[in-house]
Amino acid sequence: MSRKPKKPAEPRRTSHAARGPVRGAAPAAKVTGARKAAGEGAMPGMPTAPNKKTTQRQGFKTNEFIVYPAHGVGQIMAIEEQEIAGAKLELFVINFIKDKMTLRVPTAKIVSVGMRKLAEPPLVKKALETLKGRARVKRTMWSRRAQEYEAKINSGDIVAIAEVVRDLFRSDTQPEQSYSERQLYEAALDRLSREIAAVQKVTETEAVKEIEGALAKGPRRGPKPAEEAGTDEASEEEAA
């Protein structure tokens, strides 16, 4: 007698095979979905580091001339990385040729320190027009005015610096500047002439001549009133 083949075996395998994918389908979808989600989260994150560095640099590049408020015009010589306390720090290496000084500024700090690009030509023109205006000298003690002038010089604002040059300038018909006035005037003149020279690509001597020419076109500056001159002298003694 011939034995009949066992029919249940094959259907059981088929049913198990069918059940397997069904039971595993949900987890498989979850895994695939998780991988996709991770991929979606990772792909935008992959260029985060270079983008962050680019953002921190604010468009500044090597060999570019910039204005650092506390020191004036400098040139970015390099962008380097240093490891401090296990963390990498990106730095601008800025050279101030005239001052014979090199400064390293973290790229993440340039906004807070006020570092900026050179002024655009229209702004330089505005600064030169400011020089032609009437000097605005407050009737306050010199020590207070000196602090205000110094704050303007260190603000990095080219128009504010031009105001200091204008207010402290003395023509041939006026009394000579005091020592402290002269110091502030020369500091403001230096900052202004260096930026104008860098923007217009001329020498500092040529920039100074342009500044002096603009000052000469301002209102005629007569001698100080005796009362104001006396106040300044008294203030000078207090400041000393």
Short mmCIF file of N, CA, C and O in Angstrom, two decimals, residues 65 73-75 77 94-102 194 204:
data_model
loop_
_atom_site.label_atom_id
_atom_site.label_comp_id
_atom_site.label_asym_id
_atom_site.label_seq_id
_atom_site.Cartn_x
_atom_site.Cartn_y
_atom_site.Cartn_z
N PHE A 65 41.48 93.86 5.29
CA PHE A 65 41.65 94.92 6.27
C PHE A 65 40.34 95.10 7.03
O PHE A 65 39.26 95.10 6.42
N VAL A 73 42.60 100.22 12.41
CA VAL A 73 42.68 99.37 11.22
C VAL A 73 43.77 98.31 11.37
O VAL A 73 44.91 98.61 11.73
N GLY A 74 43.39 97.07 11.09
CA GLY A 74 44.34 95.96 11.12
C GLY A 74 44.09 95.05 9.93
O GLY A 74 43.12 95.24 9.19
N GLN A 75 44.94 94.07 9.74
CA GLN A 75 44.80 93.13 8.62
C GLN A 75 44.76 91.70 9.14
O GLN A 75 45.59 91.31 9.97
N MET A 77 45.73 88.25 9.02
CA MET A 77 46.85 87.54 8.40
C MET A 77 46.57 86.04 8.24
O MET A 77 47.09 85.39 7.34
N ILE A 94 45.20 88.93 13.71
CA ILE A 94 45.13 90.28 13.15
C ILE A 94 46.43 91.03 13.44
O ILE A 94 46.88 91.10 14.58
N ASN A 95 47.00 91.60 12.39
CA ASN A 95 48.25 92.34 12.53
C ASN A 95 48.00 93.85 12.39
O ASN A 95 47.35 94.29 11.43
N PHE A 96 48.49 94.60 13.36
CA PHE A 96 48.43 96.06 13.30
C PHE A 96 49.85 96.54 13.02
O PHE A 96 50.68 96.67 13.94
N ILE A 97 50.14 96.73 11.75
CA ILE A 97 51.51 97.00 11.29
C ILE A 97 52.10 98.23 11.97
O ILE A 97 53.22 98.19 12.48
N LYS A 98 51.35 99.32 12.00
CA LYS A 98 51.88 100.57 12.54
C LYS A 98 52.19 100.45 14.02
O LYS A 98 53.17 101.01 14.52
N ASP A 99 51.37 99.69 14.73
CA ASP A 99 51.57 99.51 16.17
C ASP A 99 52.52 98.36 16.50
O ASP A 99 52.81 98.11 17.67
N LYS A 100 52.94 97.63 15.44
CA LYS A 100 53.80 96.45 15.62
C LYS A 100 53.20 95.48 16.64
O LYS A 100 53.84 95.05 17.59
N MET A 101 51.92 95.15 16.41
CA MET A 101 51.19 94.31 17.35
C MET A 101 50.37 93.27 16.59
O MET A 101 49.84 93.55 15.52
N THR A 102 50.31 92.07 17.15
CA THR A 102 49.48 91.01 16.58
C THR A 102 48.45 90.60 17.63
O THR A 102 48.78 90.37 18.79
N ARG A 194 43.96 106.38 8.82
CA ARG A 194 44.30 105.01 8.47
C ARG A 194 43.13 104.31 7.77
O ARG A 194 43.33 103.55 6.81
N GLU A 204 48.76 107.10 4.05
CA GLU A 204 48.21 107.82 5.20
C GLU A 204 48.48 109.32 5.09
O GLU A 204 47.67 110.14 5.51
#
